[in-house]
């Protein structure tokens, strides 16, 4: 079976872990917590073994764990739709990712769609799409578009 590593990337508390857990608990999964502060979940999607790396620490892209990205076939960029600055941050976060591992297929989760404080603007969504990213409005809490996000990423990297 094909094995593909994907990394969850985004600001603190946007929902990276919640999205990962919602997804892997809905499909067959195995979990490992490594000693380097990275949580690794595996899930079988469309005959591919998706290996999802999720940082356990506070800052997913501090220099010390940039090596976290090495070998990734795909990236899930995650922002919190109730904190618009986390959406804007995705652009500079992606630049950091690209410097480390080059261009790889990327999907975007604008998470916490269930909350009334949702405040993503159409211009923000447009600027994400202009980078070629497929944008999902997700709720890890309610299970909205979580499968769509990961299966799309899996298709892009197959
Ligand atoms: P991170 O891994 O990106 O740091 P987490 O983020 O997955 O730990 O989530 C941070 C907080 O946001 C958690 O709340 C979590 O429950 C909440 N959260 C994540 N996704 C959603 C969502 O889709 N909707 C809502 N309403 N909340 C969400 P706590 O209070 O545990 O810190
Ligand atoms: Mg986390």
CSV table of N, CA, C and O in Angstrom, one decimal, residues 13-116:
chain,number,residue,atom,x,y,z
A,13,UNK,N,-3.9,26.7,18.3
A,13,UNK,CA,-5.3,26.7,18.7
A,13,UNK,C,-6.3,26.9,17.6
A,13,UNK,O,-7.5,27.2,17.8
A,14,UNK,N,-5.9,26.7,16.4
A,14,UNK,CA,-6.9,26.8,15.2
A,14,UNK,C,-7.7,25.6,15.0
A,14,UNK,O,-8.8,25.6,14.4
A,15,UNK,N,-7.2,24.4,15.6
A,15,UNK,CA,-8.0,23.2,15.4
A,15,UNK,C,-7.3,22.1,14.7
A,15,UNK,O,-7.9,21.1,14.2
A,16,UNK,N,-6.0,22.1,14.6
A,16,UNK,CA,-5.2,21.1,13.9
A,16,UNK,C,-5.4,19.7,14.5
A,16,UNK,O,-5.7,18.7,13.8
A,17,UNK,N,-5.3,19.7,15.8
A,17,UNK,CA,-5.4,18.4,16.5
A,17,UNK,C,-6.9,17.9,16.5
A,17,UNK,O,-7.2,16.7,16.2
A,18,UNK,N,-7.8,18.8,16.6
A,18,UNK,CA,-9.2,18.5,16.6
A,18,UNK,C,-9.7,17.9,15.3
A,18,UNK,O,-10.4,16.9,15.2
A,19,UNK,N,-9.2,18.5,14.2
A,19,UNK,CA,-9.5,18.0,12.8
A,19,UNK,C,-8.9,16.6,12.6
A,19,UNK,O,-9.6,15.7,12.1
A,20,UNK,N,-7.7,16.5,13.0
A,20,UNK,CA,-7.0,15.2,12.8
A,20,UNK,C,-7.7,14.1,13.6
A,20,UNK,O,-8.0,13.0,13.1
A,21,UNK,N,-8.0,14.4,14.9
A,21,UNK,CA,-8.7,13.4,15.7
A,21,UNK,C,-10.1,13.1,15.2
A,21,UNK,O,-10.5,11.9,15.2
A,22,UNK,N,-10.8,14.1,14.8
A,22,UNK,CA,-12.2,13.8,14.2
A,22,UNK,C,-12.1,12.9,13.0
A,22,UNK,O,-12.9,12.0,12.9
A,23,UNK,N,-11.1,13.2,12.2
A,23,UNK,CA,-10.9,12.4,11.0
A,23,UNK,C,-10.5,10.9,11.3
A,23,UNK,O,-11.1,10.0,10.9
A,24,UNK,N,-9.4,10.8,12.0
A,24,UNK,CA,-8.9,9.5,12.2
A,24,UNK,C,-9.8,8.6,13.1
A,24,UNK,O,-9.8,7.4,13.0
A,25,UNK,N,-10.6,9.2,13.9
A,25,UNK,CA,-11.5,8.4,14.7
A,25,UNK,C,-12.7,7.9,14.0
A,25,UNK,O,-13.4,7.0,14.4
A,26,UNK,N,-12.9,8.5,12.8
A,26,UNK,CA,-14.0,8.0,11.9
A,26,UNK,C,-13.5,7.0,10.9
A,26,UNK,O,-14.4,6.4,10.2
A,27,UNK,N,-12.2,6.8,10.8
A,27,UNK,CA,-11.7,5.7,9.9
A,27,UNK,C,-10.8,4.8,10.7
A,27,UNK,O,-10.4,5.2,11.9
A,28,UNK,N,-10.4,3.7,10.1
A,28,UNK,CA,-9.4,2.9,10.9
A,28,UNK,C,-8.1,3.7,11.1
A,28,UNK,O,-7.6,4.3,10.2
A,29,UNK,N,-7.7,3.7,12.3
A,29,UNK,CA,-6.4,4.4,12.6
A,29,UNK,C,-5.6,3.8,13.7
A,29,UNK,O,-6.0,3.1,14.5
A,30,UNK,N,-4.3,4.2,13.6
A,30,UNK,CA,-3.4,3.8,14.6
A,30,UNK,C,-2.7,5.1,15.0
A,30,UNK,O,-2.5,6.0,14.2
A,31,UNK,N,-2.3,5.2,16.3
A,31,UNK,CA,-1.8,6.4,16.8
A,31,UNK,C,-0.4,6.2,17.5
A,31,UNK,O,-0.3,5.2,18.2
A,32,UNK,N,0.4,7.1,17.3
A,32,UNK,CA,1.7,7.1,18.0
A,32,UNK,C,2.0,8.5,18.6
A,32,UNK,O,1.7,9.5,17.9
A,33,UNK,N,2.6,8.6,19.7
A,33,UNK,CA,3.1,9.9,20.2
A,33,UNK,C,4.6,9.7,20.2
A,33,UNK,O,5.1,8.9,21.0
A,34,UNK,N,5.3,10.5,19.4
A,34,UNK,CA,6.7,10.4,19.4
A,34,UNK,C,7.4,11.2,20.5
A,34,UNK,O,6.8,12.0,21.1
A,35,UNK,N,8.6,10.9,20.7
A,35,UNK,CA,9.4,11.6,21.8
A,35,UNK,C,9.7,13.0,21.3
A,35,UNK,O,10.2,13.8,22.1
A,36,UNK,N,9.6,13.3,20.0
A,36,UNK,CA,10.0,14.6,19.6
A,36,UNK,C,8.8,15.6,19.5
A,36,UNK,O,8.8,16.6,18.9
A,37,UNK,N,7.7,15.2,20.2
A,37,UNK,CA,6.6,16.1,20.3
A,37,UNK,C,5.7,16.2,19.1
A,37,UNK,O,5.1,17.2,18.8
A,38,UNK,N,5.7,15.1,18.3
A,38,UNK,CA,4.8,15.1,17.2
A,38,UNK,C,3.9,13.9,17.3
A,38,UNK,O,4.3,12.8,17.7
A,39,UNK,N,2.6,14.1,17.0
A,39,UNK,CA,1.6,13.1,17.1
A,39,UNK,C,1.5,12.5,15.7
A,39,UNK,O,1.2,13.3,14.8
A,40,UNK,N,1.5,11.2,15.5
A,40,UNK,CA,1.4,10.7,14.2
A,40,UNK,C,0.2,9.7,14.2
A,40,UNK,O,0.1,8.8,15.0
A,41,UNK,N,-0.7,10.0,13.3
A,41,UNK,CA,-1.9,9.1,13.1
A,41,UNK,C,-1.8,8.6,11.7
A,41,UNK,O,-1.5,9.3,10.8
A,42,UNK,N,-2.3,7.3,11.6
A,42,UNK,CA,-2.4,6.8,10.2
A,42,UNK,C,-3.8,6.4,9.9
A,42,UNK,O,-4.5,6.0,10.8
A,43,UNK,N,-4.2,6.6,8.7
A,43,UNK,CA,-5.6,6.3,8.3
A,43,UNK,C,-5.5,5.9,6.9
A,43,UNK,O,-4.8,6.4,6.1
A,44,UNK,N,-6.3,4.8,6.5
A,44,UNK,CA,-6.4,4.4,5.2
A,44,UNK,C,-7.5,5.1,4.4
A,44,UNK,O,-8.6,5.1,4.8
A,45,UNK,N,-7.1,5.8,3.3
A,45,UNK,CA,-8.0,6.5,2.5
A,45,UNK,C,-7.8,6.1,1.1
A,45,UNK,O,-6.7,6.2,0.5
A,46,UNK,N,-8.9,5.6,0.4
A,46,UNK,CA,-8.8,5.2,-1.0
A,46,UNK,C,-7.5,4.4,-1.3
A,46,UNK,O,-6.7,4.7,-2.2
A,47,UNK,N,-7.2,3.3,-0.5
A,47,UNK,CA,-6.1,2.5,-0.8
A,47,UNK,C,-4.7,3.1,-0.5
A,47,UNK,O,-3.7,2.6,-0.9
A,48,UNK,N,-4.7,4.3,0.1
A,48,UNK,CA,-3.5,4.9,0.5
A,48,UNK,C,-3.4,5.0,2.0
A,48,UNK,O,-4.4,5.3,2.7
A,49,UNK,N,-2.2,4.8,2.5
A,49,UNK,CA,-2.1,5.0,4.0
A,49,UNK,C,-1.6,6.4,4.2
A,49,UNK,O,-0.5,6.8,3.8
A,50,UNK,N,-2.5,7.2,4.8
A,50,UNK,CA,-2.2,8.6,5.0
A,50,UNK,C,-1.6,8.6,6.4
A,50,UNK,O,-2.1,8.1,7.4
A,51,UNK,N,-0.4,9.2,6.5
A,51,UNK,CA,0.3,9.3,7.8
A,51,UNK,C,0.2,10.8,8.2
A,51,UNK,O,0.9,11.6,7.6
A,52,UNK,N,-0.6,11.1,9.2
A,52,UNK,CA,-0.9,12.5,9.5
A,52,UNK,C,0.0,12.9,10.7
A,52,UNK,O,0.0,12.4,11.7
A,53,UNK,N,0.9,13.9,10.4
A,53,UNK,CA,1.7,14.5,11.4
A,53,UNK,C,1.1,15.7,12.0
A,53,UNK,O,0.7,16.7,11.3
A,54,UNK,N,1.0,15.8,13.3
A,54,UNK,CA,0.4,16.9,14.0
A,54,UNK,C,1.3,17.3,15.2
A,54,UNK,O,1.7,16.5,16.0
A,55,UNK,N,1.7,18.6,15.1
A,55,UNK,CA,2.6,19.0,16.2
A,55,UNK,C,1.9,19.0,17.5
A,55,UNK,O,0.8,19.5,17.6
A,56,UNK,N,2.6,18.7,18.5
A,56,UNK,CA,2.1,18.7,19.9
A,56,UNK,C,2.4,20.1,20.5
A,56,UNK,O,1.7,20.5,21.5
A,57,UNK,N,3.4,20.7,20.0
A,57,UNK,CA,3.8,22.0,20.7
A,57,UNK,C,3.0,23.2,20.4
A,57,UNK,O,2.0,23.1,19.7
A,58,UNK,N,3.4,24.3,20.9
A,58,UNK,CA,2.7,25.5,20.7
A,58,UNK,C,2.8,26.1,19.3
A,58,UNK,O,1.9,26.6,18.7
A,59,UNK,N,4.1,26.2,18.8
A,59,UNK,CA,4.3,26.8,17.5
A,59,UNK,C,4.7,25.8,16.5
A,59,UNK,O,5.8,25.2,16.6
A,60,UNK,N,3.9,25.5,15.5
A,60,UNK,CA,4.1,24.4,14.6
A,60,UNK,C,5.3,24.6,13.7
A,60,UNK,O,5.8,23.7,13.1
A,61,UNK,N,5.7,25.9,13.5
A,61,UNK,CA,6.8,26.1,12.6
A,61,UNK,C,8.0,26.8,13.2
A,61,UNK,O,8.7,27.5,12.5
A,62,UNK,N,8.2,26.6,14.4
A,62,UNK,CA,9.5,27.2,15.0
A,62,UNK,C,10.6,26.5,14.3
A,62,UNK,O,10.5,25.4,13.9
A,63,UNK,N,11.8,27.2,14.3
A,63,UNK,CA,12.9,26.6,13.5
A,63,UNK,C,13.3,25.2,14.0
A,63,UNK,O,13.7,24.4,13.3
A,64,UNK,N,13.1,25.0,15.3
A,64,UNK,CA,13.5,23.7,15.9
A,64,UNK,C,12.7,22.6,15.3
A,64,UNK,O,13.2,21.5,15.2
A,65,UNK,N,11.5,22.8,14.9
A,65,UNK,CA,10.7,21.6,14.3
A,65,UNK,C,10.4,21.8,12.9
A,65,UNK,O,9.4,21.2,12.4
A,66,UNK,N,11.1,22.6,12.1
A,66,UNK,CA,10.9,22.7,10.7
A,66,UNK,C,11.2,21.4,10.0
A,66,UNK,O,10.6,21.0,9.0
A,67,UNK,N,12.1,20.6,10.7
A,67,UNK,CA,12.4,19.3,10.1
A,67,UNK,C,11.2,18.4,10.1
A,67,UNK,O,11.1,17.3,9.5
A,68,UNK,N,10.2,18.7,10.9
A,68,UNK,CA,8.9,18.1,11.0
A,68,UNK,C,8.3,17.9,9.5
A,68,UNK,O,7.6,17.0,9.2
A,69,UNK,N,8.6,18.9,8.7
A,69,UNK,CA,8.0,18.9,7.4
A,69,UNK,C,8.7,18.0,6.4
A,69,UNK,O,8.1,17.6,5.3
A,70,UNK,N,9.9,17.5,6.7
A,70,UNK,CA,10.7,16.8,5.7
A,70,UNK,C,10.0,15.5,5.3
A,70,UNK,O,9.5,14.7,6.2
A,71,UNK,N,9.8,15.3,4.0
A,71,UNK,CA,9.2,14.1,3.5
A,71,UNK,C,7.7,14.2,3.3
A,71,UNK,O,7.1,13.2,3.0
A,72,UNK,N,7.1,15.3,3.6
A,72,UNK,CA,5.7,15.5,3.5
A,72,UNK,C,5.3,15.5,2.0
A,72,UNK,O,5.9,16.2,1.2
A,73,UNK,N,4.3,14.8,1.7
A,73,UNK,CA,3.7,14.8,0.3
A,73,UNK,C,2.6,15.8,0.2
A,73,UNK,O,2.3,16.2,-1.0
A,74,UNK,N,2.1,16.2,1.3
A,74,UNK,CA,1.0,17.2,1.2
A,74,UNK,C,0.9,17.9,2.5
A,74,UNK,O,1.4,17.5,3.6
A,75,UNK,N,0.2,19.1,2.5
A,75,UNK,CA,0.0,20.0,3.6
A,75,UNK,C,-1.4,20.3,3.8
A,75,UNK,O,-2.1,20.7,2.9
A,76,UNK,N,-1.9,20.3,5.1
A,76,UNK,CA,-3.2,20.8,5.4
A,76,UNK,C,-2.9,22.1,6.2
A,76,UNK,O,-2.4,22.0,7.3
A,77,UNK,N,-3.2,23.2,5.6
A,77,UNK,CA,-3.1,24.5,6.3
A,77,UNK,C,-4.4,24.8,7.0
A,77,UNK,O,-5.5,24.6,6.5
A,78,UNK,N,-4.3,25.1,8.3
A,78,UNK,CA,-5.5,25.3,9.1
A,78,UNK,C,-5.5,26.7,9.7
A,78,UNK,O,-4.5,27.1,10.3
A,79,UNK,N,-6.7,27.3,9.6
A,79,UNK,CA,-6.9,28.6,10.3
A,79,UNK,C,-8.2,28.6,11.1
A,79,UNK,O,-9.0,27.7,10.8
A,80,UNK,N,-8.3,29.5,12.0
A,80,UNK,CA,-9.5,29.6,12.8
A,80,UNK,C,-10.4,30.8,12.2
A,80,UNK,O,-10.0,31.9,12.2
A,81,UNK,N,-11.5,30.4,11.7
A,81,UNK,CA,-12.4,31.4,11.0
A,81,UNK,C,-12.9,32.5,11.9
A,81,UNK,O,-13.5,33.5,11.4
A,82,UNK,N,-12.8,32.3,13.2
A,82,UNK,CA,-13.2,33.3,14.1
A,82,UNK,C,-12.1,34.3,14.4
A,82,UNK,O,-12.3,35.3,15.2
A,83,UNK,N,-10.9,34.0,14.0
A,83,UNK,CA,-9.7,34.8,14.1
A,83,UNK,C,-9.1,35.1,12.8
A,83,UNK,O,-8.2,34.4,12.3
A,84,UNK,N,-9.5,36.1,12.1
A,84,UNK,CA,-9.1,36.4,10.7
A,84,UNK,C,-7.6,36.5,10.5
A,84,UNK,O,-7.1,36.2,9.4
A,85,UNK,N,-6.9,36.9,11.6
A,85,UNK,CA,-5.5,37.1,11.4
A,85,UNK,C,-4.8,35.7,11.2
A,85,UNK,O,-3.8,35.6,10.5
A,86,UNK,N,-5.4,34.6,11.7
A,86,UNK,CA,-4.9,33.3,11.5
A,86,UNK,C,-5.0,32.9,10.0
A,86,UNK,O,-4.3,32.0,9.5
A,87,UNK,N,-6.0,33.5,9.3
A,87,UNK,CA,-6.2,33.2,7.9
A,87,UNK,C,-5.1,33.9,7.1
A,87,UNK,O,-4.4,33.3,6.2
A,88,UNK,N,-4.9,35.2,7.4
A,88,UNK,CA,-3.8,35.9,6.8
A,88,UNK,C,-2.4,35.3,7.0
A,88,UNK,O,-1.6,35.2,6.1
A,89,UNK,N,-2.2,34.7,8.2
A,89,UNK,CA,-1.0,34.1,8.5
A,89,UNK,C,-0.6,32.9,7.6
A,89,UNK,O,0.5,32.6,7.5
A,90,UNK,N,-1.6,32.3,7.0
A,90,UNK,CA,-1.4,31.1,6.2
A,90,UNK,C,-0.4,31.4,5.1
A,90,UNK,O,0.4,30.6,4.7
A,91,UNK,N,-0.4,32.7,4.6
A,91,UNK,CA,0.4,33.0,3.4
A,91,UNK,C,1.9,33.0,3.8
A,91,UNK,O,2.7,32.4,3.1
A,92,UNK,N,2.2,33.6,5.0
A,92,UNK,CA,3.6,33.5,5.4
A,92,UNK,C,4.0,32.1,5.9
A,92,UNK,O,5.2,31.7,5.7
A,93,UNK,N,3.1,31.4,6.5
A,93,UNK,CA,3.4,30.1,7.0
A,93,UNK,C,3.7,29.2,5.7
A,93,UNK,O,4.7,28.4,5.8
A,94,UNK,N,2.9,29.4,4.7
A,94,UNK,CA,3.2,28.6,3.5
A,94,UNK,C,4.6,28.9,2.9
A,94,UNK,O,5.3,28.0,2.4
A,95,UNK,N,5.0,30.2,2.9
A,95,UNK,CA,6.3,30.5,2.4
A,95,UNK,C,7.4,29.8,3.2
A,95,UNK,O,8.4,29.4,2.6
A,96,UNK,N,7.2,29.7,4.5
A,96,UNK,CA,8.1,28.9,5.3
A,96,UNK,C,8.2,27.5,4.9
A,96,UNK,O,9.2,26.9,4.8
A,97,UNK,N,7.0,26.9,4.7
A,97,UNK,CA,6.9,25.5,4.3
A,97,UNK,C,7.6,25.3,2.9
A,97,UNK,O,8.4,24.4,2.8
A,98,UNK,N,7.3,26.2,2.0
A,98,UNK,CA,7.8,26.0,0.7
A,98,UNK,C,9.4,26.1,0.6
A,98,UNK,O,10.0,25.4,-0.1
A,99,UNK,N,9.9,27.0,1.5
A,99,UNK,CA,11.4,27.1,1.6
A,99,UNK,C,12.0,25.8,2.0
A,99,UNK,O,13.1,25.5,1.7
A,100,UNK,N,11.3,25.1,2.9
A,100,UNK,CA,11.8,23.9,3.5
A,100,UNK,C,11.6,22.7,2.6
A,100,UNK,O,12.6,21.9,2.4
A,101,UNK,N,10.4,22.6,2.0
A,101,UNK,CA,10.2,21.3,1.2
A,101,UNK,C,9.7,21.5,-0.2
A,101,UNK,O,9.4,20.6,-0.9
A,102,UNK,N,9.6,22.8,-0.6
A,102,UNK,CA,9.2,23.0,-2.0
A,102,UNK,C,7.7,23.0,-2.1
A,102,UNK,O,7.0,22.9,-1.1
A,103,UNK,N,7.2,23.1,-3.3
A,103,UNK,CA,5.7,23.1,-3.5
A,103,UNK,C,5.2,21.7,-3.4
A,103,UNK,O,5.6,20.8,-4.1
A,104,UNK,N,4.2,21.5,-2.5
A,104,UNK,CA,3.5,20.2,-2.4
A,104,UNK,C,2.0,20.5,-2.4
A,104,UNK,O,1.6,21.6,-2.0
A,105,UNK,N,1.2,19.5,-2.8
A,105,UNK,CA,-0.2,19.8,-2.8
A,105,UNK,C,-0.7,20.2,-1.4
A,105,UNK,O,-0.3,19.7,-0.4
A,106,UNK,N,-1.6,21.2,-1.4
A,106,UNK,CA,-2.1,21.9,-0.2
A,106,UNK,C,-3.6,22.1,-0.2
A,106,UNK,O,-4.1,22.5,-1.2
A,107,UNK,N,-4.2,21.8,0.9
A,107,UNK,CA,-5.6,22.2,1.1
A,107,UNK,C,-5.7,23.1,2.3
A,107,UNK,O,-4.8,23.1,3.2
A,108,UNK,N,-6.7,23.9,2.4
A,108,UNK,CA,-6.9,24.8,3.5
A,108,UNK,C,-8.2,24.5,4.2
A,108,UNK,O,-9.2,24.3,3.6
A,109,UNK,N,-8.1,24.4,5.6
A,109,UNK,CA,-9.3,24.3,6.4
A,109,UNK,C,-9.5,25.6,7.1
A,109,UNK,O,-8.6,26.1,7.9
A,110,UNK,N,-10.6,26.3,6.8
A,110,UNK,CA,-11.0,27.4,7.6
A,110,UNK,C,-11.9,26.8,8.7
A,110,UNK,O,-13.1,26.5,8.4
A,111,UNK,N,-11.4,26.7,9.9
A,111,UNK,CA,-12.1,25.8,10.9
A,111,UNK,C,-12.9,26.7,11.8
A,111,UNK,O,-12.8,27.9,11.9
A,112,UNK,N,-13.8,26.0,12.6
A,112,UNK,CA,-14.7,26.5,13.6
A,112,UNK,C,-15.9,27.2,12.9
A,112,UNK,O,-16.4,28.3,13.3
A,113,UNK,N,-16.3,26.6,11.8
A,113,UNK,CA,-17.4,27.2,11.0
A,113,UNK,C,-18.7,27.2,11.8
A,113,UNK,O,-19.6,28.0,11.5
A,114,UNK,N,-18.8,26.4,12.8
A,114,UNK,CA,-20.0,26.3,13.7
A,114,UNK,C,-20.2,27.6,14.6
A,114,UNK,O,-21.3,27.8,15.1
A,115,UNK,N,-19.1,28.4,14.8
A,115,UNK,CA,-19.2,29.5,15.7
A,115,UNK,C,-19.8,30.7,15.1
A,115,UNK,O,-19.5,31.1,14.0
A,116,UNK,N,-20.6,31.5,15.9
A,116,UNK,CA,-21.3,32.7,15.4
A,116,UNK,C,-20.2,33.8,15.2
A,116,UNK,O,-20.5,34.7,14.4
